[in-house]
mmCIF file of C-alpha atoms in Angstrom:
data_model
loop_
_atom_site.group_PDB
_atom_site.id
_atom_site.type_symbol
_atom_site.label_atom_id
_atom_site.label_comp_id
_atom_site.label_asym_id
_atom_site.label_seq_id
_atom_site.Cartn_x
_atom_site.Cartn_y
_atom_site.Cartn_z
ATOM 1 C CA UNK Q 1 -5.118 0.072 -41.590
ATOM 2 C CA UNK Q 2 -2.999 3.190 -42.801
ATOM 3 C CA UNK Q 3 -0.165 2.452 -45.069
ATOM 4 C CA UNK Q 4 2.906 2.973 -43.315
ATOM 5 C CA UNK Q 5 4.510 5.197 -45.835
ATOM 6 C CA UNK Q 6 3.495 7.066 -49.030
ATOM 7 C CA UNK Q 7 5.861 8.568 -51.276
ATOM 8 C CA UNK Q 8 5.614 11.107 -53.981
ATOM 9 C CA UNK Q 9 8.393 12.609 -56.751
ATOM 10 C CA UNK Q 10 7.947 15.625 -57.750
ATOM 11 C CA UNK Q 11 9.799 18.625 -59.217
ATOM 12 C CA UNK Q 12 9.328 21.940 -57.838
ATOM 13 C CA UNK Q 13 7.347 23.107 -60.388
ATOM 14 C CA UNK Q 14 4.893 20.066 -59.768
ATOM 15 C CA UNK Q 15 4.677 20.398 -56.199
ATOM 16 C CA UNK Q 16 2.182 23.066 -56.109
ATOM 17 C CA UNK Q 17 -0.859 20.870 -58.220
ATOM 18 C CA UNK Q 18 -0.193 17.734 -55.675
ATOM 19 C CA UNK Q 19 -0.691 20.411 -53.171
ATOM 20 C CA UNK Q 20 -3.797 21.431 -54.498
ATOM 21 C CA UNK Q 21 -4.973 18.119 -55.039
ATOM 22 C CA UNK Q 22 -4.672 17.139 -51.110
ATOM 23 C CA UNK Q 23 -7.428 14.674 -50.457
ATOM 24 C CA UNK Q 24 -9.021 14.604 -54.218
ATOM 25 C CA UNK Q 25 -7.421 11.227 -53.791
ATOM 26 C CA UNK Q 26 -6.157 11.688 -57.063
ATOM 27 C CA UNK Q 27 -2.572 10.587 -57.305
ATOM 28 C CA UNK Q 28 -1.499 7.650 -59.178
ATOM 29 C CA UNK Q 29 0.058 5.005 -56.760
ATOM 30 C CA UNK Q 30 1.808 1.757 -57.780
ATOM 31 C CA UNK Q 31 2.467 -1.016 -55.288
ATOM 32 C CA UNK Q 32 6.072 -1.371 -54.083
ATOM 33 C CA UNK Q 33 7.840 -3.548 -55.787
ATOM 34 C CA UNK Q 34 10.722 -5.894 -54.880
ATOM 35 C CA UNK Q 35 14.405 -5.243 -55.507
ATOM 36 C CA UNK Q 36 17.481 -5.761 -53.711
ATOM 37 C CA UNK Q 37 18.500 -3.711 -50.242
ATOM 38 C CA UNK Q 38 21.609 -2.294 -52.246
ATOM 39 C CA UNK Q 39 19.996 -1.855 -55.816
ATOM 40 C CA UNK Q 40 17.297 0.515 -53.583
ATOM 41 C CA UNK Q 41 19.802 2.431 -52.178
ATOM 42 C CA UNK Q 42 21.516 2.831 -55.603
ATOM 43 C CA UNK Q 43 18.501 4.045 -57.146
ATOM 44 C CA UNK Q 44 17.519 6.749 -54.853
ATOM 45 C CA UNK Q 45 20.458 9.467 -54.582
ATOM 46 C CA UNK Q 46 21.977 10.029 -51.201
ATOM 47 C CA UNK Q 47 19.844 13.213 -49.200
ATOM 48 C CA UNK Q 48 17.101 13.598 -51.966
ATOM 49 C CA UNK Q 49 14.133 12.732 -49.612
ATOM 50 C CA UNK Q 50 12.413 14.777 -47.763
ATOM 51 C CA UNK Q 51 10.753 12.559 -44.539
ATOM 52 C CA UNK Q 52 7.475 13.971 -43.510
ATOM 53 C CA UNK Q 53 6.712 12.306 -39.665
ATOM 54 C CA UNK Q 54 3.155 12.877 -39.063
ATOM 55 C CA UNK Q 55 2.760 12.756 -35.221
ATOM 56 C CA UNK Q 56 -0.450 15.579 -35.226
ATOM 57 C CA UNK Q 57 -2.811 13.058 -34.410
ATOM 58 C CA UNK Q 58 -5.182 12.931 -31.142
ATOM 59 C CA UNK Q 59 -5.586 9.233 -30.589
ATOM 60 C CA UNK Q 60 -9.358 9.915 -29.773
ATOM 61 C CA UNK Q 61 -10.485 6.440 -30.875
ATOM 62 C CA UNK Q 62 -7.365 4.969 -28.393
ATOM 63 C CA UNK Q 63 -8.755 6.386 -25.203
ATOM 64 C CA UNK Q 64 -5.585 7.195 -23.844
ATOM 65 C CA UNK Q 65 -4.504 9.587 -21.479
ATOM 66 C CA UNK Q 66 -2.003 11.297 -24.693
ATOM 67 C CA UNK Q 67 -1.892 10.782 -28.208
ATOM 68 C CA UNK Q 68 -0.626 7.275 -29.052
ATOM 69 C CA UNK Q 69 2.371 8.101 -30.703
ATOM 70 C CA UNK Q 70 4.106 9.253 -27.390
ATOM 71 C CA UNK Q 71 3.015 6.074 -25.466
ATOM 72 C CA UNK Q 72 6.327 4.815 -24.371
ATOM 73 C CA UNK Q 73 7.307 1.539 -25.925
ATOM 74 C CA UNK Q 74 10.213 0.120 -24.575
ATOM 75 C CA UNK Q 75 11.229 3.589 -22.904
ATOM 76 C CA UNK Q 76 10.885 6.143 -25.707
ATOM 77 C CA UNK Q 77 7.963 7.227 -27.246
ATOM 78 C CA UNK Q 78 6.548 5.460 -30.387
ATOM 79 C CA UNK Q 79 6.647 8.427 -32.901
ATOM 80 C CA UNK Q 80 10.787 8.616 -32.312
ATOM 81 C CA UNK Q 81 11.377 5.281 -33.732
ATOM 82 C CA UNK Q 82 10.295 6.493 -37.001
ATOM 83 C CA UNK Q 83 12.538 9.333 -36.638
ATOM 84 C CA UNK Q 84 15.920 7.388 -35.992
ATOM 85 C CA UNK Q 85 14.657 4.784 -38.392
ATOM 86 C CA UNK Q 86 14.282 7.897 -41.468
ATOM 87 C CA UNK Q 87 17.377 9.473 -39.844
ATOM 88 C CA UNK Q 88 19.525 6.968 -40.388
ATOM 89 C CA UNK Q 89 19.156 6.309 -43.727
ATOM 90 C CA UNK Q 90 21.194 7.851 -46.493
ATOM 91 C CA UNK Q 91 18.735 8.650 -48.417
ATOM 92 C CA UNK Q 92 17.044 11.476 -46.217
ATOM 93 C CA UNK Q 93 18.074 14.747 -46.681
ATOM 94 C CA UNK Q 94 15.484 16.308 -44.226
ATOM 95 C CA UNK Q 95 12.671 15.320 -41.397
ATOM 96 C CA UNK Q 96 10.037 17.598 -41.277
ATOM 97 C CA UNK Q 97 7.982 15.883 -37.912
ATOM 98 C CA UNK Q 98 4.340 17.524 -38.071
ATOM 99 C CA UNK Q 99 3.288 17.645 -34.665
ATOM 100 C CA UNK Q 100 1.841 20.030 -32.090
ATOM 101 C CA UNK Q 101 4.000 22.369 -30.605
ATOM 102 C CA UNK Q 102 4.155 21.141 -27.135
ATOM 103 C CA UNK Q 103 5.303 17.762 -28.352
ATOM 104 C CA UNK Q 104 8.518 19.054 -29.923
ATOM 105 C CA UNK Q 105 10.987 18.297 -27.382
ATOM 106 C CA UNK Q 106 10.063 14.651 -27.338
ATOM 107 C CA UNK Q 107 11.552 14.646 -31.344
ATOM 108 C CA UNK Q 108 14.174 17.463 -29.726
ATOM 109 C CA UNK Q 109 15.405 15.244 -26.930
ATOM 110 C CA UNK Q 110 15.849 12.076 -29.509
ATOM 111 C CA UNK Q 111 17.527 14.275 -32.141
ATOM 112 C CA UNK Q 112 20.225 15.408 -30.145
ATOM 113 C CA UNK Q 113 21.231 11.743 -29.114
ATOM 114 C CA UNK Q 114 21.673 11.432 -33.067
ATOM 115 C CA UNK Q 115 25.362 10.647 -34.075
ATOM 116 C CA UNK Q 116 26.185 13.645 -35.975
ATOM 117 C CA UNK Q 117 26.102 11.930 -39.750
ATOM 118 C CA UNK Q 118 22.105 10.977 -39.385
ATOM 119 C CA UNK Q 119 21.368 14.664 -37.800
ATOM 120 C CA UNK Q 120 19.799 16.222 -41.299
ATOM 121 C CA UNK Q 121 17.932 19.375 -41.051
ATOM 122 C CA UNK Q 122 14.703 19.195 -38.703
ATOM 123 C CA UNK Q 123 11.926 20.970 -39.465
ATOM 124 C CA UNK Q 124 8.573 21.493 -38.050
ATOM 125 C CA UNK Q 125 4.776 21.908 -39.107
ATOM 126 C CA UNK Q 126 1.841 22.055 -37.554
ATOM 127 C CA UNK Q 127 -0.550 19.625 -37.946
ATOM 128 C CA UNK Q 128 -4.440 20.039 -39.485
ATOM 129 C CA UNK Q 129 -7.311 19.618 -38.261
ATOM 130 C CA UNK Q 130 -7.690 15.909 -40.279
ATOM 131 C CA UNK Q 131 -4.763 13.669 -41.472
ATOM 132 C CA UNK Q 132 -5.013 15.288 -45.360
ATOM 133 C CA UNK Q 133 -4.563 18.675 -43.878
ATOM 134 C CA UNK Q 134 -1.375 18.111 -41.257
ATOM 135 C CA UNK Q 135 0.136 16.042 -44.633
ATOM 136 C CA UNK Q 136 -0.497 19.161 -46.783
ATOM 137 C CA UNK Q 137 1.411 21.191 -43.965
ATOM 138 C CA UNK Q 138 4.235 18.542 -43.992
ATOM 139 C CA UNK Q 139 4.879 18.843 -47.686
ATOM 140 C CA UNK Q 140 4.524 22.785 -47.506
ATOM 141 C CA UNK Q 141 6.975 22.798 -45.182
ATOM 142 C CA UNK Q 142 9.685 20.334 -47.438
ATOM 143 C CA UNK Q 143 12.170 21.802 -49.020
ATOM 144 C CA UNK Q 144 11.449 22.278 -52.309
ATOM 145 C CA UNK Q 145 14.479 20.700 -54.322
ATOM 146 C CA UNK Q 146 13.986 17.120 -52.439
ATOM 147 C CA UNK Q 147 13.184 14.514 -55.309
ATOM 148 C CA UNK Q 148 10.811 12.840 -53.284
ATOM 149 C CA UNK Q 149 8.761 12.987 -50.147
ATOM 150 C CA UNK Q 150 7.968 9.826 -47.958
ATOM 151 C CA UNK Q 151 5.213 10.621 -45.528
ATOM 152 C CA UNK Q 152 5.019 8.068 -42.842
ATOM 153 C CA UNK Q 153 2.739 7.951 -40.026
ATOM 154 C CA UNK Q 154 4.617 7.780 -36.519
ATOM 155 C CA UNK Q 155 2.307 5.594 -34.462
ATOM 156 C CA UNK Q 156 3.179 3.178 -37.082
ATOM 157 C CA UNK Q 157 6.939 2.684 -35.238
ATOM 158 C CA UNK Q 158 8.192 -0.853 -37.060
ATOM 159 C CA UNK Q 159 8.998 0.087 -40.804
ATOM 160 C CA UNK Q 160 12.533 -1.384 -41.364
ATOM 161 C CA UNK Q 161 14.622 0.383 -43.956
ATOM 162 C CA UNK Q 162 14.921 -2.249 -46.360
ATOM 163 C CA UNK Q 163 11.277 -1.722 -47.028
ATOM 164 C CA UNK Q 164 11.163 1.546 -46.815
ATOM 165 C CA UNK Q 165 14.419 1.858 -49.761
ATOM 166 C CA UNK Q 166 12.371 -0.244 -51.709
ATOM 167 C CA UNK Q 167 9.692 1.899 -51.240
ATOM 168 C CA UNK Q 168 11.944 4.994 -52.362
ATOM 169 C CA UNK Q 169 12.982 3.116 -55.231
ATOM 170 C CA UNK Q 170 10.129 2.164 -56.472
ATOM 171 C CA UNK Q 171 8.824 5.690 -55.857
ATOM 172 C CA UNK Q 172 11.737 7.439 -57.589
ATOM 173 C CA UNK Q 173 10.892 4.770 -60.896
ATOM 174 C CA UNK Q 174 7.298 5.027 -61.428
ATOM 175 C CA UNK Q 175 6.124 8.744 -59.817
ATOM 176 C CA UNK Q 176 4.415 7.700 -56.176
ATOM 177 C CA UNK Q 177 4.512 4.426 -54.225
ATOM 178 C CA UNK Q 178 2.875 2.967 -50.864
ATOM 179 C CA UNK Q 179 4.250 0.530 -48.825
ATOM 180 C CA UNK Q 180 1.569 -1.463 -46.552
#
């Protein structure tokens, strides 16, 4: 199975040779390691990530009707629990969703139900033509001050934010982390 969320830290200036090395499978990862829900948050500054929602993908092996993401579970689509999950921690400065363009307003709709101090910015990419290529478009489309990036995969709906602040932490520590 996927990991359910992959972070990176980088600098501007560093951004552009992770770029280049999409899919060389290259990057150094570490396992997440365990620390306390309020040491994580401490050790990641408050909107310094940059969440990157990949929700580009087809479901082909599924055999569904539409992509699994926006199956309904328990009256929303799967790929928004990610997004109120990322959007309400402090942590997140920005939620770039990489999705097709006719799947917007599902993220839209969710968004605007936000209580005003978890709406960050929303951005949008498009997603590529395999899972390397809509992440690429994700982190092209980041802002390029954010001190890390966590790119989660949306039909992956049940990543609590405990884990995913460790995650960060442990990220923002040793240079990349996965959590899985």
């Amino acid at each position: 199975a996927a990991a359910a969320a992959f972070l990176l830290r980088a600098r501007p200036a560093e951004r552009a040779p992770l770029l280049a090395a999409r899919g060389a499978g290259g990057y150094a990862v570490s396992m997440m390691s365990v620390v306390g829900e309020s040491d994580a948050e401490e050790a990641v500054p408050a909107g310094s990530v940059s969440a990157i929602l990949l929700a580009g993908g087809v479901g082909k092996r599924m055999g569904a009707a539409i992509p699994k993401q926006y199956l309904e579970l328990r009256g929303r689509a799967i790929a928004t629990y990610s997004m109120t999950t990322f959007a309400a921690m402090p942590q997140i400065g920005e939620l770039v969703v990489v999705c097709n363009p006719e799947w917007r307003n599902v993220f839209d709709d969710v968004y605007a139900t936000l209580p005003e101090e978890q709406k960050k910015p929303l951005v949008y990419a498009l997603p590529g033509k395999e899972r390397q290529d809509s992440v690429f478009n994700g982190l092209s489309a980041a802002r390029a001050d954010a001190g890390l990036v966590a790119i989660h995969d949306t039909a992956r709906p049940v990543i609590r934010p405990v884990d995913a602040a460790q995650c960060m932490a442990d990220a923002m520590e040793t240079g990349a982390a996965v959590l899985g």
